[in-house]
mmCIF file of C-alpha atoms and ligand atoms in Angstrom:
data_model
loop_
_atom_site.group_PDB
_atom_site.id
_atom_site.type_symbol
_atom_site.label_atom_id
_atom_site.label_comp_id
_atom_site.label_asym_id
_atom_site.label_seq_id
_atom_site.Cartn_x
_atom_site.Cartn_y
_atom_site.Cartn_z
ATOM 1 C CA MET A 1 119.701 119.640 100.275
ATOM 2 C CA ALA A 2 118.672 117.350 103.290
ATOM 3 C CA SER A 3 115.137 118.321 103.800
ATOM 4 C CA ARG A 4 112.756 116.778 106.371
ATOM 5 C CA GLU A 5 110.136 114.374 105.236
ATOM 6 C CA LEU A 6 107.034 116.363 104.857
ATOM 7 C CA PRO A 7 103.918 114.461 105.674
ATOM 8 C CA GLN A 8 100.562 114.802 103.874
ATOM 9 C CA ASN A 9 98.899 115.488 106.999
ATOM 10 C CA ASP A 10 100.014 116.507 110.631
ATOM 11 C CA PRO A 11 97.412 116.347 113.453
ATOM 12 C CA ARG A 12 100.367 116.733 115.925
ATOM 13 C CA ALA A 13 101.259 120.212 114.517
ATOM 14 C CA ALA A 14 97.683 121.150 115.200
ATOM 15 C CA TYR A 15 98.015 120.047 118.662
ATOM 16 C CA LEU A 16 101.289 121.891 119.095
ATOM 17 C CA ALA A 17 99.820 125.085 117.681
ATOM 18 C CA GLN A 18 97.463 125.273 120.573
ATOM 19 C CA ARG A 19 99.254 123.202 123.014
ATOM 20 C CA ALA A 20 98.778 125.414 126.145
ATOM 21 C CA GLU A 21 95.233 125.908 125.610
ATOM 22 C CA ILE A 22 94.421 122.280 124.919
ATOM 23 C CA ASP A 23 96.561 121.177 127.980
ATOM 24 C CA ALA A 24 94.586 123.757 130.116
ATOM 25 C CA ALA A 25 91.333 122.272 128.933
ATOM 26 C CA ILE A 26 92.230 118.504 129.568
ATOM 27 C CA ALA A 27 93.505 119.487 133.022
ATOM 28 C CA ARG A 28 90.088 121.233 133.647
ATOM 29 C CA VAL A 29 88.187 118.038 132.700
ATOM 30 C CA LEU A 30 90.536 115.923 134.662
ATOM 31 C CA GLU A 31 90.030 117.709 137.815
ATOM 32 C CA GLY A 32 86.308 118.303 137.093
ATOM 33 C CA GLY A 33 85.396 114.693 137.689
ATOM 34 C CA ARG A 34 82.915 114.186 135.063
ATOM 35 C CA TYR A 35 84.225 112.384 131.899
ATOM 36 C CA ILE A 36 81.261 111.504 129.637
ATOM 37 C CA LEU A 37 78.424 113.710 128.574
ATOM 38 C CA GLY A 38 78.820 116.608 130.942
ATOM 39 C CA SER A 39 79.071 120.387 130.689
ATOM 40 C CA GLU A 40 82.001 120.514 128.069
ATOM 41 C CA SER A 41 79.964 118.130 125.672
ATOM 42 C CA ALA A 42 76.892 120.238 126.101
ATOM 43 C CA ALA A 43 78.618 123.497 125.580
ATOM 44 C CA PHE A 44 80.529 122.027 122.341
ATOM 45 C CA GLU A 45 77.221 120.694 121.005
ATOM 46 C CA SER A 46 75.601 124.003 121.109
ATOM 47 C CA GLU A 47 78.631 125.886 119.989
ATOM 48 C CA PHE A 48 79.319 123.551 117.127
ATOM 49 C CA ALA A 49 75.647 123.341 116.009
ATOM 50 C CA ALA A 50 75.425 127.284 115.922
ATOM 51 C CA ALA A 51 78.618 127.447 113.771
ATOM 52 C CA MET A 52 76.969 124.875 111.397
ATOM 53 C CA GLY A 53 73.652 126.682 111.170
ATOM 54 C CA CYS A 54 71.804 124.142 113.024
ATOM 55 C CA ARG A 55 69.678 124.209 116.239
ATOM 56 C CA HIS A 56 70.900 120.923 117.659
ATOM 57 C CA GLY A 57 74.125 118.942 117.952
ATOM 58 C CA ILE A 58 74.046 115.507 119.361
ATOM 59 C CA GLY A 59 77.709 114.229 120.191
ATOM 60 C CA VAL A 60 78.350 110.740 119.609
ATOM 61 C CA GLY A 61 81.287 108.428 119.470
ATOM 62 C CA ASN A 62 82.769 108.883 115.915
ATOM 63 C CA GLY A 63 81.458 109.921 112.363
ATOM 64 C CA THR A 64 80.408 106.415 111.557
ATOM 65 C CA ASP A 65 78.102 106.167 114.374
ATOM 66 C CA ALA A 66 76.782 109.626 113.688
ATOM 67 C CA LEU A 67 75.541 108.132 110.199
ATOM 68 C CA VAL A 68 74.066 105.115 111.849
ATOM 69 C CA LEU A 69 72.146 107.069 114.574
ATOM 70 C CA ALA A 70 70.855 109.586 111.915
ATOM 71 C CA LEU A 71 69.580 106.561 109.698
ATOM 72 C CA ARG A 72 68.074 104.937 112.714
ATOM 73 C CA ALA A 73 66.399 108.114 114.197
ATOM 74 C CA LEU A 74 64.413 107.878 110.650
ATOM 75 C CA GLY A 75 63.683 104.382 111.190
ATOM 76 C CA ILE A 76 65.917 103.163 108.330
ATOM 77 C CA GLY A 77 66.719 99.512 108.636
ATOM 78 C CA PRO A 78 66.147 96.096 106.917
ATOM 79 C CA GLY A 79 63.705 96.431 103.906
ATOM 80 C CA LYS A 80 65.082 100.048 102.919
ATOM 81 C CA ALA A 81 67.753 101.371 100.486
ATOM 82 C CA VAL A 82 69.871 104.171 101.084
ATOM 83 C CA ALA A 83 71.457 106.144 97.858
ATOM 84 C CA THR A 84 75.019 107.295 98.336
ATOM 85 C CA VAL A 85 78.215 107.289 96.454
ATOM 86 C CA ALA A 86 81.093 104.775 95.915
ATOM 87 C CA HIS A 87 83.818 107.548 95.799
ATOM 88 C CA THR A 88 83.888 108.057 99.751
ATOM 89 C CA ALA A 89 85.484 106.718 102.851
ATOM 90 C CA VAL A 90 84.126 103.179 103.349
ATOM 91 C CA ALA A 91 82.556 104.404 106.536
ATOM 92 C CA THR A 92 79.652 105.961 104.620
ATOM 93 C CA VAL A 93 78.709 102.529 103.186
ATOM 94 C CA ALA A 94 79.627 100.644 106.313
ATOM 95 C CA ALA A 95 77.210 102.767 108.369
ATOM 96 C CA ILE A 96 74.207 102.030 105.899
ATOM 97 C CA GLU A 97 74.995 98.181 106.204
ATOM 98 C CA MET A 98 75.266 98.557 110.074
ATOM 99 C CA VAL A 99 71.581 99.442 110.370
ATOM 100 C CA GLY A 100 70.621 96.599 108.037
ATOM 101 C CA ALA A 101 69.578 98.791 105.094
ATOM 102 C CA GLU A 102 70.941 98.374 101.519
ATOM 103 C CA PRO A 103 73.395 100.822 99.959
ATOM 104 C CA LEU A 104 72.764 101.929 96.478
ATOM 105 C CA LEU A 105 75.961 103.421 94.995
ATOM 106 C CA LEU A 106 75.753 106.156 92.626
ATOM 107 C CA ASP A 107 78.359 107.847 90.254
ATOM 108 C CA ILE A 108 79.960 111.024 91.034
ATOM 109 C CA ASP A 109 80.125 114.334 88.773
ATOM 110 C CA PRO A 110 83.770 114.072 87.878
ATOM 111 C CA ALA A 111 84.302 117.945 88.276
ATOM 112 C CA SER A 112 83.424 118.065 91.991
ATOM 113 C CA TYR A 113 84.008 114.238 92.813
ATOM 114 C CA THR A 114 80.463 114.423 94.691
ATOM 115 C CA MET A 115 77.198 112.762 93.822
ATOM 116 C CA ASP A 116 76.007 113.473 90.402
ATOM 117 C CA PRO A 117 72.489 114.925 90.607
ATOM 118 C CA ALA A 118 71.506 113.313 87.274
ATOM 119 C CA ALA A 119 72.530 109.885 88.526
ATOM 120 C CA LEU A 120 70.181 110.495 91.661
ATOM 121 C CA ALA A 121 67.453 111.676 89.401
ATOM 122 C CA ARG A 122 67.606 108.602 87.399
ATOM 123 C CA VAL A 123 67.258 106.028 90.295
ATOM 124 C CA LEU A 124 64.555 108.047 91.892
ATOM 125 C CA ALA A 125 62.476 108.130 88.789
ATOM 126 C CA ALA A 126 63.255 104.443 87.988
ATOM 127 C CA PRO A 127 64.351 102.636 91.051
ATOM 128 C CA PRO A 128 66.511 99.642 90.302
ATOM 129 C CA ALA A 129 64.665 96.415 90.211
ATOM 130 C CA ARG A 130 64.668 94.144 93.330
ATOM 131 C CA LEU A 131 65.881 96.948 95.530
ATOM 132 C CA PRO A 132 63.674 98.049 98.473
ATOM 133 C CA PRO A 133 62.500 101.591 98.301
ATOM 134 C CA ILE A 134 64.954 104.408 98.646
ATOM 135 C CA ALA A 135 64.470 105.791 102.116
ATOM 136 C CA ALA A 136 67.265 108.341 102.547
ATOM 137 C CA ILE A 137 69.842 109.986 100.256
ATOM 138 C CA VAL A 138 73.398 110.505 101.796
ATOM 139 C CA PRO A 139 75.523 112.870 99.592
ATOM 140 C CA VAL A 140 79.246 113.035 100.704
ATOM 141 C CA HIS A 141 80.732 116.769 100.773
ATOM 142 C CA LEU A 142 84.050 115.021 99.527
ATOM 143 C CA TYR A 143 87.521 116.759 100.037
ATOM 144 C CA GLY A 144 85.842 119.738 101.814
ATOM 145 C CA GLN A 145 83.622 120.664 98.761
ATOM 146 C CA PRO A 146 79.841 120.593 99.028
ATOM 147 C CA ALA A 147 77.870 118.462 96.643
ATOM 148 C CA ASP A 148 75.388 120.276 94.394
ATOM 149 C CA LEU A 149 73.030 120.873 97.346
ATOM 150 C CA ALA A 150 70.419 122.839 95.277
ATOM 151 C CA ALA A 151 69.931 120.137 92.825
ATOM 152 C CA LEU A 152 70.139 117.217 95.497
ATOM 153 C CA ALA A 153 67.599 119.185 97.941
ATOM 154 C CA ALA A 154 65.289 119.875 95.048
ATOM 155 C CA LEU A 155 65.122 116.028 94.208
ATOM 156 C CA ALA A 156 64.880 114.956 97.826
ATOM 157 C CA ALA A 157 61.853 117.218 98.200
ATOM 158 C CA ARG A 158 60.263 116.203 94.927
ATOM 159 C CA TYR A 159 60.585 112.717 95.741
ATOM 160 C CA ARG A 160 59.826 113.186 99.521
ATOM 161 C CA VAL A 161 63.014 111.162 100.544
ATOM 162 C CA PRO A 162 65.031 112.810 103.418
ATOM 163 C CA LEU A 163 68.519 114.178 102.913
ATOM 164 C CA ILE A 164 71.454 113.242 105.267
ATOM 165 C CA GLU A 165 74.680 115.154 104.585
ATOM 166 C CA ASP A 166 77.866 113.308 105.140
ATOM 167 C CA CYS A 167 79.842 116.349 106.480
ATOM 168 C CA ALA A 168 82.823 114.427 107.802
ATOM 169 C CA GLN A 169 85.271 116.360 105.535
ATOM 170 C CA ALA A 170 83.297 119.658 105.254
ATOM 171 C CA HIS A 171 83.233 121.498 108.556
ATOM 172 C CA GLY A 172 82.751 125.097 107.566
ATOM 173 C CA ALA A 173 82.075 124.476 103.906
ATOM 174 C CA ARG A 174 79.187 126.538 102.429
ATOM 175 C CA PHE A 175 76.868 126.263 99.454
ATOM 176 C CA GLU A 176 75.405 129.695 98.120
ATOM 177 C CA GLY A 177 76.534 131.093 101.445
ATOM 178 C CA ARG A 178 74.773 128.665 103.670
ATOM 179 C CA PRO A 179 76.551 126.141 105.763
ATOM 180 C CA ALA A 180 76.969 122.538 104.525
ATOM 181 C CA GLY A 181 75.032 120.503 106.962
ATOM 182 C CA SER A 182 72.136 122.885 107.104
ATOM 183 C CA PHE A 183 70.292 121.619 103.998
ATOM 184 C CA GLY A 184 69.355 118.115 104.944
ATOM 185 C CA VAL A 185 67.069 116.826 107.766
ATOM 186 C CA MET A 186 70.387 115.869 109.541
ATOM 187 C CA ALA A 187 74.040 116.136 109.017
ATOM 188 C CA THR A 188 76.777 113.991 110.397
ATOM 189 C CA PHE A 189 80.296 115.069 111.442
ATOM 190 C CA SER A 190 83.336 113.266 112.377
ATOM 191 C CA PHE A 191 86.164 114.667 114.566
ATOM 192 C CA TYR A 192 88.753 112.008 113.635
ATOM 193 C CA PRO A 193 92.053 113.655 114.188
ATOM 194 C CA THR A 194 92.938 114.567 110.627
ATOM 195 C CA LYS A 195 89.620 116.148 109.692
ATOM 196 C CA ASN A 196 89.223 119.993 109.326
ATOM 197 C CA LEU A 197 88.033 119.892 113.035
ATOM 198 C CA GLY A 198 89.781 117.061 114.679
ATOM 199 C CA ALA A 199 89.890 115.620 118.351
ATOM 200 C CA LEU A 200 92.830 113.853 119.952
ATOM 201 C CA GLY A 201 90.949 110.731 119.549
ATOM 202 C CA ASP A 202 87.443 109.755 118.286
ATOM 203 C CA GLY A 203 84.399 111.798 118.156
ATOM 204 C CA GLY A 204 81.333 112.602 116.021
ATOM 205 C CA MET A 205 78.269 114.780 115.792
ATOM 206 C CA VAL A 206 74.871 114.743 114.266
ATOM 207 C CA THR A 207 73.329 118.057 113.734
ATOM 208 C CA THR A 208 69.595 118.904 112.984
ATOM 209 C CA SER A 209 67.145 121.679 113.386
ATOM 210 C CA ASP A 210 64.372 119.263 113.984
ATOM 211 C CA ASP A 211 63.297 119.058 117.556
ATOM 212 C CA ALA A 212 61.829 115.582 117.426
ATOM 213 C CA LEU A 213 64.891 114.148 115.751
ATOM 214 C CA ALA A 214 67.268 115.795 118.123
ATOM 215 C CA ALA A 215 65.346 114.169 121.065
ATOM 216 C CA GLU A 216 65.278 110.749 119.295
ATOM 217 C CA LEU A 217 69.134 111.078 118.531
ATOM 218 C CA ARG A 218 69.777 111.786 122.235
ATOM 219 C CA ALA A 219 67.814 108.745 123.263
ATOM 220 C CA LEU A 220 69.441 106.445 120.715
ATOM 221 C CA ARG A 221 72.957 107.421 121.522
ATOM 222 C CA GLU A 222 72.531 106.270 125.062
ATOM 223 C CA TYR A 223 70.481 103.038 125.374
ATOM 224 C CA GLY A 224 67.177 104.606 124.376
ATOM 225 C CA TRP A 225 66.775 106.484 127.677
ATOM 226 C CA ARG A 226 64.515 109.482 127.310
ATOM 227 C CA GLU A 227 62.909 110.748 130.567
ATOM 228 C CA ARG A 228 64.303 108.406 132.995
ATOM 229 C CA ARG A 229 67.997 107.169 133.149
ATOM 230 C CA TYR A 230 68.082 103.427 133.324
ATOM 231 C CA VAL A 231 64.862 102.989 131.714
ATOM 232 C CA SER A 232 65.052 102.320 128.005
ATOM 233 C CA GLU A 233 62.149 103.405 125.925
ATOM 234 C CA ARG A 234 63.470 101.828 122.807
ATOM 235 C CA ALA A 235 66.592 99.749 121.979
ATOM 236 C CA GLY A 236 69.427 102.405 121.720
ATOM 237 C CA VAL A 237 73.184 101.941 121.723
ATOM 238 C CA ASN A 238 76.247 103.538 123.448
ATOM 239 C CA SER A 239 77.780 106.123 121.385
ATOM 240 C CA ARG A 240 78.762 109.177 123.340
ATOM 241 C CA LEU A 241 81.137 112.047 123.206
ATOM 242 C CA ASP A 242 83.536 112.121 125.993
ATOM 243 C CA GLU A 243 84.328 115.305 128.070
ATOM 244 C CA LEU A 244 88.110 115.408 127.128
ATOM 245 C CA GLN A 245 87.381 115.337 123.469
ATOM 246 C CA ALA A 246 84.665 117.854 123.712
ATOM 247 C CA ALA A 247 86.894 120.350 125.573
ATOM 248 C CA ILE A 248 89.613 119.814 123.249
ATOM 249 C CA LEU A 249 87.233 120.398 120.400
ATOM 250 C CA ARG A 250 85.999 123.491 121.855
ATOM 251 C CA VAL A 251 89.582 124.920 121.780
ATOM 252 C CA LYS A 252 89.928 123.985 118.234
ATOM 253 C CA LEU A 253 86.481 125.162 117.225
ATOM 254 C CA ALA A 254 87.627 128.663 118.038
ATOM 255 C CA ARG A 255 90.381 128.113 115.247
ATOM 256 C CA LEU A 256 88.072 126.608 112.599
ATOM 257 C CA GLU A 257 87.670 129.501 110.452
ATOM 258 C CA ALA A 258 91.140 130.525 110.510
ATOM 259 C CA ASP A 259 92.375 127.031 109.693
ATOM 260 C CA ASN A 260 90.062 126.828 106.935
ATOM 261 C CA ALA A 261 91.214 130.131 105.542
ATOM 262 C CA ARG A 262 94.723 128.910 105.650
ATOM 263 C CA ARG A 263 93.729 125.615 103.893
ATOM 264 C CA ILE A 264 92.233 127.927 101.166
ATOM 265 C CA ALA A 265 95.134 130.197 100.922
ATOM 266 C CA ILE A 266 97.374 127.077 100.420
ATOM 267 C CA ALA A 267 95.008 125.709 97.797
ATOM 268 C CA ASP A 268 95.364 129.088 95.976
ATOM 269 C CA ARG A 269 98.956 128.950 95.885
ATOM 270 C CA TYR A 270 98.829 125.457 94.642
ATOM 271 C CA ASP A 271 96.247 126.293 91.910
ATOM 272 C CA ALA A 272 98.374 129.472 90.788
ATOM 273 C CA GLU A 273 101.887 127.632 90.692
ATOM 274 C CA LEU A 274 100.709 124.253 89.245
ATOM 275 C CA ALA A 275 98.497 125.764 86.471
ATOM 276 C CA GLY A 276 99.481 124.729 82.918
ATOM 277 C CA LEU A 277 100.719 121.341 84.058
ATOM 278 C CA ALA A 278 99.371 118.049 82.690
ATOM 279 C CA ALA A 279 97.366 117.542 85.867
ATOM 280 C CA THR A 280 93.799 118.777 86.688
ATOM 281 C CA ALA A 281 93.531 120.995 89.851
ATOM 282 C CA PRO A 282 90.305 120.771 91.869
ATOM 283 C CA ARG A 283 87.503 122.706 90.353
ATOM 284 C CA ARG A 284 86.490 125.836 92.009
ATOM 285 C CA ASP A 285 82.773 126.789 91.770
ATOM 286 C CA PRO A 286 81.733 130.258 93.056
ATOM 287 C CA ARG A 287 78.696 128.853 94.576
ATOM 288 C CA ARG A 288 80.639 126.349 96.786
ATOM 289 C CA ARG A 289 83.097 127.385 99.654
ATOM 290 C CA HIS A 290 85.565 124.439 99.208
ATOM 291 C CA VAL A 291 87.379 124.051 102.704
ATOM 292 C CA PHE A 292 90.187 121.672 101.365
ATOM 293 C CA HIS A 293 90.107 118.865 103.716
ATOM 294 C CA GLN A 294 92.139 117.601 100.743
ATOM 295 C CA TYR A 295 93.743 119.144 97.818
ATOM 296 C CA VAL A 296 93.340 116.572 95.117
ATOM 297 C CA LEU A 297 95.372 116.631 91.886
ATOM 298 C CA ARG A 298 94.142 114.433 89.101
ATOM 299 C CA SER A 299 96.694 112.942 86.628
ATOM 300 C CA ALA A 300 97.084 109.933 84.375
ATOM 301 C CA GLY A 301 100.557 109.728 85.489
ATOM 302 C CA ARG A 302 99.500 109.683 89.203
ATOM 303 C CA ASP A 303 101.398 106.505 90.242
ATOM 304 C CA ALA A 304 104.804 108.029 88.664
ATOM 305 C CA LEU A 305 104.082 111.372 90.286
ATOM 306 C CA ARG A 306 103.522 109.895 93.586
ATOM 307 C CA SER A 307 106.741 107.937 93.428
ATOM 308 C CA ALA A 308 108.577 111.056 92.420
ATOM 309 C CA LEU A 309 107.177 113.088 95.419
ATOM 310 C CA ALA A 310 107.951 110.249 97.780
ATOM 311 C CA ALA A 311 111.668 110.408 96.342
ATOM 312 C CA ALA A 312 111.739 114.111 97.185
ATOM 313 C CA GLY A 313 110.565 113.211 100.831
ATOM 314 C CA ILE A 314 106.871 114.580 100.171
ATOM 315 C CA GLY A 315 104.017 112.575 101.650
ATOM 316 C CA THR A 316 100.778 111.974 99.517
ATOM 317 C CA ASN A 317 97.854 109.881 99.766
ATOM 318 C CA ILE A 318 95.194 108.463 97.560
ATOM 319 C CA HIS A 319 91.555 109.285 98.666
ATOM 320 C CA TYR A 320 90.408 106.726 97.529
ATOM 321 C CA PRO A 321 92.484 103.945 95.656
ATOM 322 C CA VAL A 322 89.435 101.457 95.339
ATOM 323 C CA PRO A 323 85.675 102.522 94.893
ATOM 324 C CA VAL A 324 83.776 100.796 97.613
ATOM 325 C CA HIS A 325 81.927 98.500 95.297
ATOM 326 C CA LEU A 326 85.208 97.050 93.977
ATOM 327 C CA GLN A 327 86.561 96.418 97.513
ATOM 328 C CA PRO A 328 86.816 92.796 98.615
ATOM 329 C CA ALA A 329 84.362 93.070 101.390
ATOM 330 C CA TYR A 330 81.757 94.495 99.106
ATOM 331 C CA LEU A 331 82.680 93.126 95.595
ATOM 332 C CA GLY A 332 79.666 91.520 93.813
ATOM 333 C CA ARG A 333 77.073 92.223 96.547
ATOM 334 C CA ILE A 334 76.332 95.875 96.574
ATOM 335 C CA ALA A 335 73.648 97.504 94.402
ATOM 336 C CA THR A 336 74.947 100.174 92.043
ATOM 337 C CA ALA A 337 73.239 102.520 89.780
ATOM 338 C CA PRO A 338 72.227 100.896 86.481
ATOM 339 C CA SER A 339 73.900 103.669 84.516
ATOM 340 C CA GLY A 340 77.223 102.523 85.933
ATOM 341 C CA LEU A 341 80.123 104.233 87.989
ATOM 342 C CA ALA A 342 82.500 105.113 85.133
ATOM 343 C CA ALA A 343 83.320 108.531 86.469
ATOM 344 C CA THR A 344 84.016 106.907 90.072
ATOM 345 C CA GLU A 345 86.248 104.143 88.548
ATOM 346 C CA ALA A 346 88.257 106.463 86.631
ATOM 347 C CA ALA A 347 88.869 109.060 89.127
ATOM 348 C CA ALA A 348 90.175 106.175 91.595
ATOM 349 C CA GLY A 349 93.021 105.561 89.216
ATOM 350 C CA GLU A 350 94.260 109.230 88.832
ATOM 351 C CA VAL A 351 93.620 111.224 92.216
ATOM 352 C CA LEU A 352 96.279 112.325 94.330
ATOM 353 C CA SER A 353 96.157 114.227 97.727
ATOM 354 C CA LEU A 354 98.996 116.678 98.162
ATOM 355 C CA PRO A 355 100.226 117.839 101.679
ATOM 356 C CA MET A 356 97.454 119.784 103.156
ATOM 357 C CA TYR A 357 97.055 121.111 106.706
ATOM 358 C CA PRO A 358 96.806 124.643 108.220
ATOM 359 C CA GLN A 359 100.401 124.431 109.848
ATOM 360 C CA LEU A 360 102.027 123.699 106.482
ATOM 361 C CA GLY A 361 104.454 126.463 106.071
ATOM 362 C CA ASP A 362 104.988 128.693 102.967
ATOM 363 C CA ASP A 363 108.356 127.278 102.357
ATOM 364 C CA GLU A 364 106.956 123.905 102.520
ATOM 365 C CA VAL A 365 104.168 124.673 100.152
ATOM 366 C CA ASP A 366 107.168 125.929 97.852
ATOM 367 C CA ARG A 367 108.816 122.713 98.171
ATOM 368 C CA VAL A 368 105.689 120.646 97.170
ATOM 369 C CA ILE A 369 105.261 123.000 94.062
ATOM 370 C CA ALA A 370 108.861 122.559 93.031
ATOM 371 C CA ALA A 371 108.581 118.898 93.307
ATOM 372 C CA VAL A 372 105.234 118.617 91.358
ATOM 373 C CA ARG A 373 106.719 121.002 88.621
ATOM 374 C CA ALA A 374 109.696 118.893 88.432
ATOM 375 C CA ALA A 375 107.615 115.599 88.016
ATOM 376 C CA VAL A 376 104.676 116.599 85.662
ATOM 377 C CA PRO A 377 105.209 117.755 82.085
ATOM 378 C CA ARG A 378 103.491 121.103 80.834
ATOM 379 C CA GLY A 379 99.889 120.250 79.624
HETATM 380 C C1 PLP B 1 85.935 110.134 108.242
HETATM 381 C C2 PLP B 1 84.885 109.857 107.483
HETATM 382 C C3 PLP B 1 83.682 109.163 108.127
HETATM 383 C C4 PLP B 1 83.787 108.347 109.334
HETATM 384 O O1 PLP B 1 84.210 109.205 110.482
HETATM 385 P P1 PLP B 1 84.911 108.312 111.677
HETATM 386 O O2 PLP B 1 84.937 109.363 112.709
HETATM 387 O O3 PLP B 1 86.252 107.927 111.278
HETATM 388 O O4 PLP B 1 83.967 107.108 112.063
HETATM 389 C C5 PLP B 1 82.428 109.025 107.399
HETATM 390 N N1 PLP B 1 82.511 109.574 106.163
HETATM 391 C C6 PLP B 1 83.474 110.329 105.618
HETATM 392 C C7 PLP B 1 83.292 110.833 104.241
HETATM 393 C C8 PLP B 1 84.689 110.309 106.246
HETATM 394 O O5 PLP B 1 85.667 111.020 105.662
#
């Protein structure tokens, strides 16, 4: 059986699925003569913000910059700490350091792989010694599943610390029926090509329903210009969404709901066919709409499973193999919760992301299922 290599993710397949529309959108921009922050960006900002349940969208260069600008819009910099998790893309922590603030890394709830509200409650009630005041909370809706937004928003309100949702993996996710990204004062999105809503290059967005923050973000992303171009009212940066990516993203936004539904259908098949194996499937919580940016199996025999799948021509990934606080760039110099990061460190050794993208065919899903069943004993 000579079968082709099955990738873990396939952004090219997403392009080919909408090729004619995307090519037409690109041609329209090229002929239009405006290439940065024009009508396509403006239209995409309002369409995307509306889809995410927010009043404003501010297009920026990428998801990391979106976090940087959201923190700066709140005046967060040196002398402030920001609570987030270590089980995330390094971008979350890098952004906090980019503004000069100190990350404080908390453990995850192992069932959802997202910020443990109990860990947050402990550091808010008793902030770690020698740490500046916690000025923001940045939960990450990892793998497409929202963190426990009811608990986190309640703590944020009680301690009057703003919540910024890192939605880079959670376009279209919902918590108790409400879009992820509409709970915090701001939310940040990435349009990296493999995300649930992916550009054909870099892109990002901050969403908010606060008019003043939206105005501040628009100024910050372009040198601090506000009323007058070429006159900076504050020191800003250059981080803008370009017209080509905005036009492409408008085409792809029309498909986001259908794409997420397909991801969920694939996850349902994986769940049904892999049940009973000595591997833990993603937890399904009826309060949370999980949009399966990744379908993550958990197994003590992760490395052997990964090798067996590779031998069968099936690509997998590990999100993430090393928690941020243990990576060389951060080791020994990043504040972690006094109660430790045991759940984070255990997860890093056992998680495995199976192939997951909307264009994955039913026969390909079958191939993954057969290979996993052949490699993992019954539990
Ligand atoms: C992808 C990602 C980012 C960063 O987005 P970029 O567009 O790559 O800068 C931030 N946080 C999380 C959780 C991500 O997955």
